Coordinates of C-alpha atoms and ligand atoms in Angstrom, one line a residue:
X100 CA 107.2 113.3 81.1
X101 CA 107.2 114.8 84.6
X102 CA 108.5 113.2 86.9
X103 CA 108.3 113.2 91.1
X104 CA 111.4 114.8 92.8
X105 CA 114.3 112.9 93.6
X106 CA 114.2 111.2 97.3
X107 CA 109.9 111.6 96.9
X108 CA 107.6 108.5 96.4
X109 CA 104.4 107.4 95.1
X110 CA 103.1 105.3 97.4
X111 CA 100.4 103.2 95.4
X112 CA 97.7 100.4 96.4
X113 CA 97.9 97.8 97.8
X114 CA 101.2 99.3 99.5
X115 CA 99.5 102.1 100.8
X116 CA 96.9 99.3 102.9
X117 CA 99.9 99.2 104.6
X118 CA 100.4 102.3 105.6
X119 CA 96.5 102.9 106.8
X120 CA 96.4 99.7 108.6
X121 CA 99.9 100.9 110.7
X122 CA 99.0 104.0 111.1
X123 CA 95.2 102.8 112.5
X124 CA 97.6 100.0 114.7
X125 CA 99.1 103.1 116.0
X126 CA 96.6 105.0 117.1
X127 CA 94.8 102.8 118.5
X128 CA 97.9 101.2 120.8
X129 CA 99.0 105.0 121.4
X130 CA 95.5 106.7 122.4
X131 CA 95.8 103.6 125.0
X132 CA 98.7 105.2 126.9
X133 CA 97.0 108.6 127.1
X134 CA 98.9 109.6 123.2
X135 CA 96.2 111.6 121.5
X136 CA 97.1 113.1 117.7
X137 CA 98.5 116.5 117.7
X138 CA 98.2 117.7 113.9
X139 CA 101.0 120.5 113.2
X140 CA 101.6 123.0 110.5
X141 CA 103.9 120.8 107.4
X142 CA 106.1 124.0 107.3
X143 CA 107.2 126.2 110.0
X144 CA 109.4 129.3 110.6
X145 CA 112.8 128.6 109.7
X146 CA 114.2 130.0 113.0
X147 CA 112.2 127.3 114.9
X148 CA 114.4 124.3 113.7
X149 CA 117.4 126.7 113.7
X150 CA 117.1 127.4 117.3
X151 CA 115.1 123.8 118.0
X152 CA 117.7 121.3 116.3
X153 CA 120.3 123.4 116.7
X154 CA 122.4 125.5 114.2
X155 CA 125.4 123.0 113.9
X156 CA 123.5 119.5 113.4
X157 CA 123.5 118.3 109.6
X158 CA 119.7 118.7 109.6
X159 CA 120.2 123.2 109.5
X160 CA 123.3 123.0 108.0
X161 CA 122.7 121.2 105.0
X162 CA 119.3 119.7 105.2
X163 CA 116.5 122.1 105.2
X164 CA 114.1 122.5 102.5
X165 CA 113.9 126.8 103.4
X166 CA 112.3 129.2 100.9
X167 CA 111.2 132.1 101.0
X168 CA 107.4 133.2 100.8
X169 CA 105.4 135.9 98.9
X170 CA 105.9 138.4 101.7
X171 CA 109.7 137.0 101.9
X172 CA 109.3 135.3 105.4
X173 CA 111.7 132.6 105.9
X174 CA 109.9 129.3 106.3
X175 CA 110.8 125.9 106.0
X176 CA 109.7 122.3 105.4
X177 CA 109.5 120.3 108.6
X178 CA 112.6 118.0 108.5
X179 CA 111.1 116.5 112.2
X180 CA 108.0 116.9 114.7
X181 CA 109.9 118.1 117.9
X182 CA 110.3 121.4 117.3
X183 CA 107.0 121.5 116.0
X184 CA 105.5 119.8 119.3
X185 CA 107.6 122.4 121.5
X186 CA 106.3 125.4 119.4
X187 CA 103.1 124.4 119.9
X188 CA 102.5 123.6 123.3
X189 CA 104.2 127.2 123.9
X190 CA 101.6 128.6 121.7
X191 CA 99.1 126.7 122.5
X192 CA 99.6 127.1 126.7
X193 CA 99.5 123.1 126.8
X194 CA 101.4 124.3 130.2
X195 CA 97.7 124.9 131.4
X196 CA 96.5 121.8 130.8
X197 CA 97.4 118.6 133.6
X198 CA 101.1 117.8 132.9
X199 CA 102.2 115.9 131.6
X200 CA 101.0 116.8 128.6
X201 CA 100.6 113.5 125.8
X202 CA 101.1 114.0 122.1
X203 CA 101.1 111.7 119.1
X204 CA 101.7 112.8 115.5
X205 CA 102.4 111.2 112.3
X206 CA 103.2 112.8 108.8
X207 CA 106.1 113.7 106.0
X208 CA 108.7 115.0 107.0
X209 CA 111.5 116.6 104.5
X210 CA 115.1 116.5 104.6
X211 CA 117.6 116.5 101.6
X212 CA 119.8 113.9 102.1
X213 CA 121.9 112.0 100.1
X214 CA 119.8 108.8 98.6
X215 CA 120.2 105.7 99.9
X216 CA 118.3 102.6 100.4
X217 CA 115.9 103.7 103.4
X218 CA 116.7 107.2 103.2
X219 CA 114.5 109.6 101.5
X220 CA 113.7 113.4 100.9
X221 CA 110.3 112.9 102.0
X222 CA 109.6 110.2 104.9
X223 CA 106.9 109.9 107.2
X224 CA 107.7 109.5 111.0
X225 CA 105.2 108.3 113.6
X226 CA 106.1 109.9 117.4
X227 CA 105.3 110.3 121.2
X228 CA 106.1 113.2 122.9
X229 CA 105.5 113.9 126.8
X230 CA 105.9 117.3 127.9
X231 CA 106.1 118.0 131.4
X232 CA 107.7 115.2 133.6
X233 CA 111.5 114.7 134.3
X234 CA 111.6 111.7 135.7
X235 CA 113.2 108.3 134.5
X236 CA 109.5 106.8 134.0
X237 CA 108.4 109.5 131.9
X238 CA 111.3 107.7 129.3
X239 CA 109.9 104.3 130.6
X240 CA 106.4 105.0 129.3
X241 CA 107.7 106.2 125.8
X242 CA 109.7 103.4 124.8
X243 CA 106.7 100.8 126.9
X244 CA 104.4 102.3 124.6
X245 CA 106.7 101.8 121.7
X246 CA 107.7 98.6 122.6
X247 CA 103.5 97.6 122.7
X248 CA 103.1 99.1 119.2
X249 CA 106.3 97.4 117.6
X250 CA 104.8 93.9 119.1
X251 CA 101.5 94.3 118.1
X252 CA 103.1 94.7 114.7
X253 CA 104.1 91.3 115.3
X254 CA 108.5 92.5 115.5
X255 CA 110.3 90.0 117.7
X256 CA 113.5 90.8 116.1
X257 CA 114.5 94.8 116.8
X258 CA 116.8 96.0 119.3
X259 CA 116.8 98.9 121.3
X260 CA 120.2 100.9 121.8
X261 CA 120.3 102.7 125.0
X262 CA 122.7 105.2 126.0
X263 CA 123.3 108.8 128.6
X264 CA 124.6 111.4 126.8
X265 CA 124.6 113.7 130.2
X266 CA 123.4 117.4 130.6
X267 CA 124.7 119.7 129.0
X268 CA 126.8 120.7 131.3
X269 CA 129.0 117.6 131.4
X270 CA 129.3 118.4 127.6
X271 CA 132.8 120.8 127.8
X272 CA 134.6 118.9 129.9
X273 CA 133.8 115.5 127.1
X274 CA 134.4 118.3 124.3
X275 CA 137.7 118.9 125.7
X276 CA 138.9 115.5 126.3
X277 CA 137.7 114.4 122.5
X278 CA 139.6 117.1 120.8
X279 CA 142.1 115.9 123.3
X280 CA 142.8 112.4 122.2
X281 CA 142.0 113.5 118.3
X282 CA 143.6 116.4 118.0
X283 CA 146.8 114.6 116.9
X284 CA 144.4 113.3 114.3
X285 CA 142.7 116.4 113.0
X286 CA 144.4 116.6 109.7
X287 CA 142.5 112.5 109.2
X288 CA 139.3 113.2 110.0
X289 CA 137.1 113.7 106.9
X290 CA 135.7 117.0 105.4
X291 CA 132.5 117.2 107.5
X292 CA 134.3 116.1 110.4
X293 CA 136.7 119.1 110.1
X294 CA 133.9 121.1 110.0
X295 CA 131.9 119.4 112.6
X296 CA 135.3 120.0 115.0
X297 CA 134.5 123.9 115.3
X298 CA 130.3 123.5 114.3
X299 CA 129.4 120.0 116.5
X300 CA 132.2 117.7 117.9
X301 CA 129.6 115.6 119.4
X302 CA 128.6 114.2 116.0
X303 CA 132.5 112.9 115.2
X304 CA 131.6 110.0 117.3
X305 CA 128.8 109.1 115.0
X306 CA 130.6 109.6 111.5
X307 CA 130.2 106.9 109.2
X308 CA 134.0 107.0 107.3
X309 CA 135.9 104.5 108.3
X310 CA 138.7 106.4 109.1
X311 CA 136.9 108.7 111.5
X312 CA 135.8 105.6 113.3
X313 CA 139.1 104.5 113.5
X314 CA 140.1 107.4 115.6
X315 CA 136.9 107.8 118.1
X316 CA 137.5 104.3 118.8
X317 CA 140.1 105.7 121.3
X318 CA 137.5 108.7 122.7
X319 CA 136.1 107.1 125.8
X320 CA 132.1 106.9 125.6
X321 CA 130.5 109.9 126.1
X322 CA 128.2 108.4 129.3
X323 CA 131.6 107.9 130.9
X324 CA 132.1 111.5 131.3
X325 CA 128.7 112.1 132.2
X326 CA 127.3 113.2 136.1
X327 CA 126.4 110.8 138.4
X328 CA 122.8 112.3 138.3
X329 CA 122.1 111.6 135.3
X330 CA 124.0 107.7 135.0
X331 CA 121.4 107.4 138.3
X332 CA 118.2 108.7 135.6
X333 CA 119.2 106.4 132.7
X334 CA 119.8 103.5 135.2
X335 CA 116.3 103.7 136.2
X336 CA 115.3 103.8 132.9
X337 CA 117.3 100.3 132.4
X338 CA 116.0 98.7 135.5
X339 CA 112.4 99.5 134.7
X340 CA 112.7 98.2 131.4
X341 CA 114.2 94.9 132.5
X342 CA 111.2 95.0 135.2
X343 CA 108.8 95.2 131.9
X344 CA 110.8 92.4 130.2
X345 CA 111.9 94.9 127.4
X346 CA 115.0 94.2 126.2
X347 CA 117.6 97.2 125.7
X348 CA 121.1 97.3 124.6
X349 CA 123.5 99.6 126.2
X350 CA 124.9 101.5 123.2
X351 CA 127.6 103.9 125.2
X352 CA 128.6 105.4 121.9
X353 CA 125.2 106.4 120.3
X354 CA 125.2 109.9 119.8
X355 CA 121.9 111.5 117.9
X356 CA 121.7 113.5 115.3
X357 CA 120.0 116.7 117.1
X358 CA 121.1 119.4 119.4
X359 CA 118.1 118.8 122.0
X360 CA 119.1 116.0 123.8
X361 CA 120.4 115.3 127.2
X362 CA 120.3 112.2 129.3
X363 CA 118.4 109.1 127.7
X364 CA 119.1 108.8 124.4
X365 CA 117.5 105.4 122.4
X366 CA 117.3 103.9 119.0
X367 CA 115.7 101.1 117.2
X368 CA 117.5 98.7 114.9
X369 CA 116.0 96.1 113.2
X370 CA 118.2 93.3 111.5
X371 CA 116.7 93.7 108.9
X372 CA 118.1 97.1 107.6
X373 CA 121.3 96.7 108.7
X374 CA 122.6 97.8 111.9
X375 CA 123.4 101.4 111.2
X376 CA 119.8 102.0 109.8
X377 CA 117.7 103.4 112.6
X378 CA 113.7 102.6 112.4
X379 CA 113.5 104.9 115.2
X380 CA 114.9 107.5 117.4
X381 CA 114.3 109.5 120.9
X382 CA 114.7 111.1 123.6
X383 CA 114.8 113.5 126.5
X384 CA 115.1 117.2 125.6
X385 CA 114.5 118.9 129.2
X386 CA 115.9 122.6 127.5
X387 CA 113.8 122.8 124.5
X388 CA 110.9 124.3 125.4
X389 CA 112.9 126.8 127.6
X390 CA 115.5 127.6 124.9
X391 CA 112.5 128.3 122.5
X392 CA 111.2 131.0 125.0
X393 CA 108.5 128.9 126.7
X394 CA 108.7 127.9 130.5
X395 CA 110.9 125.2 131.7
X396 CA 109.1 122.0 130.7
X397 CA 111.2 118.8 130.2
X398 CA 109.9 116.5 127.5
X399 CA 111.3 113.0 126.0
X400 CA 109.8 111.4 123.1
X401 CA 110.4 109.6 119.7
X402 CA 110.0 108.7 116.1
X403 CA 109.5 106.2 113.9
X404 CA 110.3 106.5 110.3
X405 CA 106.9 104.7 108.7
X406 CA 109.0 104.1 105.1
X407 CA 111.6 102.0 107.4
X408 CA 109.1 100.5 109.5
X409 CA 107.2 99.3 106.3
X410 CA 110.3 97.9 104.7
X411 CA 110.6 95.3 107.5
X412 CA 107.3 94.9 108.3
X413 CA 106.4 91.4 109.8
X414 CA 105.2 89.0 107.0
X415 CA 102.1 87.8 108.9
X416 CA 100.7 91.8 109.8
X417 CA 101.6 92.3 105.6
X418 CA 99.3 88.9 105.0
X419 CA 96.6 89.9 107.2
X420 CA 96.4 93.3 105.5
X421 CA 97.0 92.3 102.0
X422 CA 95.3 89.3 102.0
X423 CA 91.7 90.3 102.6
X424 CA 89.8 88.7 99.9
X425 CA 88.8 90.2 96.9
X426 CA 85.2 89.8 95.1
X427 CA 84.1 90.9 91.9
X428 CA 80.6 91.7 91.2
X429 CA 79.2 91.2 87.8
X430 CA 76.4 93.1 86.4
X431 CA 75.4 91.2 82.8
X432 CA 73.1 94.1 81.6
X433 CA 72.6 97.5 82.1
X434 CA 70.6 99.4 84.6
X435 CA 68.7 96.8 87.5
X436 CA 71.5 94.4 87.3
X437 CA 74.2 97.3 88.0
X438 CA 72.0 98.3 91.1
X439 CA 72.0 94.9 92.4
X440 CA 75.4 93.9 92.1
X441 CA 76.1 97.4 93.7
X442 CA 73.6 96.9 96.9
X443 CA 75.3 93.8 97.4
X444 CA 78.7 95.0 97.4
X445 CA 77.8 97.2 100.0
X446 CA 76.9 94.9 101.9
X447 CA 79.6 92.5 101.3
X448 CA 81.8 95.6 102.2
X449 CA 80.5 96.2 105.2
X450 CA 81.7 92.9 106.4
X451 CA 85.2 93.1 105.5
X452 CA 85.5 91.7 102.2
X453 CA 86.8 94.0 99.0
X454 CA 84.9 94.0 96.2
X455 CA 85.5 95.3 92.7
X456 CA 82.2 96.0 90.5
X457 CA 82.5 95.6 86.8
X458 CA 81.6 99.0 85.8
X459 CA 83.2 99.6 82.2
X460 CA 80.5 96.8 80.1
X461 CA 82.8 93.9 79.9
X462 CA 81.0 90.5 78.0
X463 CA 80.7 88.1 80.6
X464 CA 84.4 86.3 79.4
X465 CA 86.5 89.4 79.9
X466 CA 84.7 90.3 83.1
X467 CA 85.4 86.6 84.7
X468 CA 89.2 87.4 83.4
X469 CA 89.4 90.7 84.8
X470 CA 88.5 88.8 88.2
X471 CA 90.8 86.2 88.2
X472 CA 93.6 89.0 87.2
X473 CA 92.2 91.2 90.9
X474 CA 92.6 87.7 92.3
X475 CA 89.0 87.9 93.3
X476 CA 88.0 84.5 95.2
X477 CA 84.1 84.4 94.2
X478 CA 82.3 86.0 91.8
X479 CA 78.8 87.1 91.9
X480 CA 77.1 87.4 88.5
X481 CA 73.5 89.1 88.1
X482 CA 71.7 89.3 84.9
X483 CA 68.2 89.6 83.7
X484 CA 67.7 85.9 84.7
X485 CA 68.9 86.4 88.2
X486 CA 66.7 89.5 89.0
X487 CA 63.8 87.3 87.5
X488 CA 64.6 84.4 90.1
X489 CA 65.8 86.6 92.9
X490 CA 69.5 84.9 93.1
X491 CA 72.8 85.6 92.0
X492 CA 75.0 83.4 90.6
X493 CA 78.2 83.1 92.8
X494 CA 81.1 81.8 91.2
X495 CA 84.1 80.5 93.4
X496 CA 87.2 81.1 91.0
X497 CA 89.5 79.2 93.1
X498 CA 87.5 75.9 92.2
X499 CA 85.3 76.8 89.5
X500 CA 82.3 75.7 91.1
X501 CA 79.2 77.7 90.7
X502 CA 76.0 78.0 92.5
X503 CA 72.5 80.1 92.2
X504 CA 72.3 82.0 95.8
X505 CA 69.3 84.1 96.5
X506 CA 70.1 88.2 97.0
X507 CA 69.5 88.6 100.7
X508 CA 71.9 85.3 101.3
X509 CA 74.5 86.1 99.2
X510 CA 76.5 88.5 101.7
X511 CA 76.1 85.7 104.0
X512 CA 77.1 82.8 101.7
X513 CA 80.1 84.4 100.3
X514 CA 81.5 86.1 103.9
X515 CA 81.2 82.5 105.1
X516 CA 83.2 80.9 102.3
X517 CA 85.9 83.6 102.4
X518 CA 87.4 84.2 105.8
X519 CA 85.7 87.8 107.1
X520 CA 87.1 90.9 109.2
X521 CA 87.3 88.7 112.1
X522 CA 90.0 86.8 111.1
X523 CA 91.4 88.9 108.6
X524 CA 91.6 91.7 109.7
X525 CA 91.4 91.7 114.2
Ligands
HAM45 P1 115.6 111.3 114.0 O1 116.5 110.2 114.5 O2 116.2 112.4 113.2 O3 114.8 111.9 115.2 O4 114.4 110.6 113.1 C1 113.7 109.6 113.6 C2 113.5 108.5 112.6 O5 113.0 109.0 111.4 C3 114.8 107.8 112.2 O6 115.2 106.8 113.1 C4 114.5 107.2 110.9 O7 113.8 106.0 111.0 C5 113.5 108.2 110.3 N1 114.2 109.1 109.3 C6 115.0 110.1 109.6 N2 115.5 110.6 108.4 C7 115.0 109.8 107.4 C8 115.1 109.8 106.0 N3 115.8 110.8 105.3 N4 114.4 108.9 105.3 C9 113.7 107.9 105.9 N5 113.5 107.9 107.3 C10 114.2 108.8 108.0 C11 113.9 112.8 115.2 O8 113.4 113.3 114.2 C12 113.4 113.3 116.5 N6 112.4 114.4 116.3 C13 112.8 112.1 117.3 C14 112.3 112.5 118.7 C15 111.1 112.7 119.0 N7 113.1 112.8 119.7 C16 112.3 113.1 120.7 N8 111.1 113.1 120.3

């Protein structure tokens, strides 16, 4: 048998109602702030997330799904949307349109990592990008607008980490003083730490290994060595937020996981997952653009991984989308009596409810069987007797009760026994 790829997933029904009915959630809060969808190539020169992510993060080094195509042009799998976005808006002269410029996006995204719960080779992320506006509410709007799409979700429980990781500039002289304090150390810190000491010293202070957290425990946080401008950006960014009753943690020691970023610097943790799993991460990456040969724009954005998101999902959003009601329509002969059931599916269909039509010539036994196992609430049977009379016969299979409902009333009937769109679905 074949089998899908190791870190890949089938993501069947009624799982993937999920999935629609968050990504539809997310449109429709995002396109609200101005965020309309951006849809980007799935694979992209290799250079851009080289140059874009930066040569030393994990992602290039050991990440990238990069092959080679007929002609032997390096191209790879996008393992994230930034680079992607920045490309793009280059390409595209997005610098002609009003800045700042708004982008959504959503899609897989492809990175071989080791497996773990959460952590996949494929994963979808949902993000925001603003391109064009340096200012503290630029990062104020993002994580608003996230903030309105993780409540209407129905999360109460996740936690935003804030932190300044400065401008690049203030980056040598907090180099310095890390290899400083761990250079007595060196010879502890793990493999990829060792590596990371020459490649990406930043990312030493976000090592998992115990050890290796042990000994950054004695680095001072990164936003202490950081420029007064930007504490004075990422303060604003705070005191707005507290303004707009969002709460954020102060996480001095979050570091992220690609080159781009300067100043604010957020993730997402939900209880749920654990405290080291991220549902989301962001931004501000004022050099991108620049350092991929486009003007000077400054951008700061985010993204959600969907798989996590899903995994915690609020019970009551997973009700309301799963629990729509299910009806089965059963034709008891051939020809009229298929037609019938079928016109009234459509129109029970169009008012929120699912139906299932029995369509492989079940007796009437199995068919009532095959509803109960699809959980269908009602059933609605049509023979030769029922076209004769002009009604249906609509079974409720919670109680068993049956009634003779004539065609043009059954939508009606049935949507008013079962509770419709309305208050189902919003
Ligand atoms: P990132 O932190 O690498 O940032 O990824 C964002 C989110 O994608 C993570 O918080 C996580 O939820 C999800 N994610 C990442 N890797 C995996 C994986 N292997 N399996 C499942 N989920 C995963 C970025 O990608 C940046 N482009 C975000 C950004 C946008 N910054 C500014 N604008």
């Amino acid at each position: 048998m074949i089998q899908r790829p190791r870190g890949t997933r089938d993501i069947l029904p009624p799982e993937s109602r999920l999935w629609a009915a968050v990504e539809a959630e997310a449109h429709r809060v995002f396109s609200g702030f101005g965020y309309d969808e951006i849809r980007l190539p799935v694979f992209e020169p290799t250079e851009l997330f080289v140059r874009g992510v930066g040569e030393g993060t994990d992602i290039v080094r050991k990440e990238m799904y990069t092959f080679a195509d007929r002609k032997g042009r390096s191209l790879t799998l996008r393992p994230e949307g930034t680079a992607g976005v920045a490309r793009a808006y280059i390409e595209n002269g997005l610098g002609q349109w009003p800045a700042p410029v708004r982008l959504a996006y959503m899609g897989p995204m492809f990175r071989y990592e080791r497996m773990q719960r959460g952590r996949y080779r494929q994963f979808a992320q949902i993000g925001l990008e603003i391109l064009g506006a340096d200012t503290p509410a630029a990062d104020v709007e993002i994580l608003l607008a996230l903030h309105t799409f993780l409540a209407a979700l129905g999360f109460d429980d996740l936690v935003i980490l804030l932190n300044n990781l400065g401008d690049p500039e203030d980056r040598p002289r907090f180099i310095a003083r890390l290899k400083e304090i761990l250079e007595p150390h060196r010879a502890e810190l793990c493999g990829d730490c060792r590596q990371r000491w020459t490649t990406n010293p930043l990312r030493i202070l976000d090592c998992k290994v115990e050890r290796c957290r042990e000994l950054v425990a004695e680095v001072p946080p990164v936003s202490e060595l950081a420029s007064d401008a930007t504490r004075t950006h990422v303060d604003a960014v705070e005191a707005a937020l507290a303004e707009l009753a969002i709460p954020v943690r102060r996480a001095p020691r979050l570091v992220r996981g690609l080159d781009y970023y300067l100043r604010t610097v957020f993730e997402v943790v939900s209880p749920g997952l654990g405290g080291d799993t991220a549902i989301c991460g962001g931004g501000r990456y004022d050099r991108l653009i620049a350092d991929l040969g486009g003007p000077q724009v400054p951008g700061t954005g985010f993204a959600i991984g969907e798989d996590r998101l899903i995994e915690v999902l609020p019970s009551a959003f997973r009700e309301r989308v799963l629990g729509r009601p299910v009806v089965a329509l059963l034709p008891l002969d051939e020809g009229a009596a298929v037609a019938r059931c079928f016109a009234l599916a459509r129109e029970l269909a169009a008012r929120g409810l699912v139906t299932h039509t029995e369509v492989t010539r079940r007796s009437l036994k199995a068919a009532l069987k095959w509803a109960v196992k699809l959980d269908a609430r009602a059933a609605v049977l049509v023979g030769a007797n029922e076209l004769e009379a002009g009604a249906a016969q609509v079974r409720d299979l919670t109680e068993g009760s049956q009634e003779a409902v004539a065609f043009v009333d059954v939508a009606d009937v049935v949507a008013g026994r079962l509770p419709g769109p309305e208050t189902v679905l919003r």
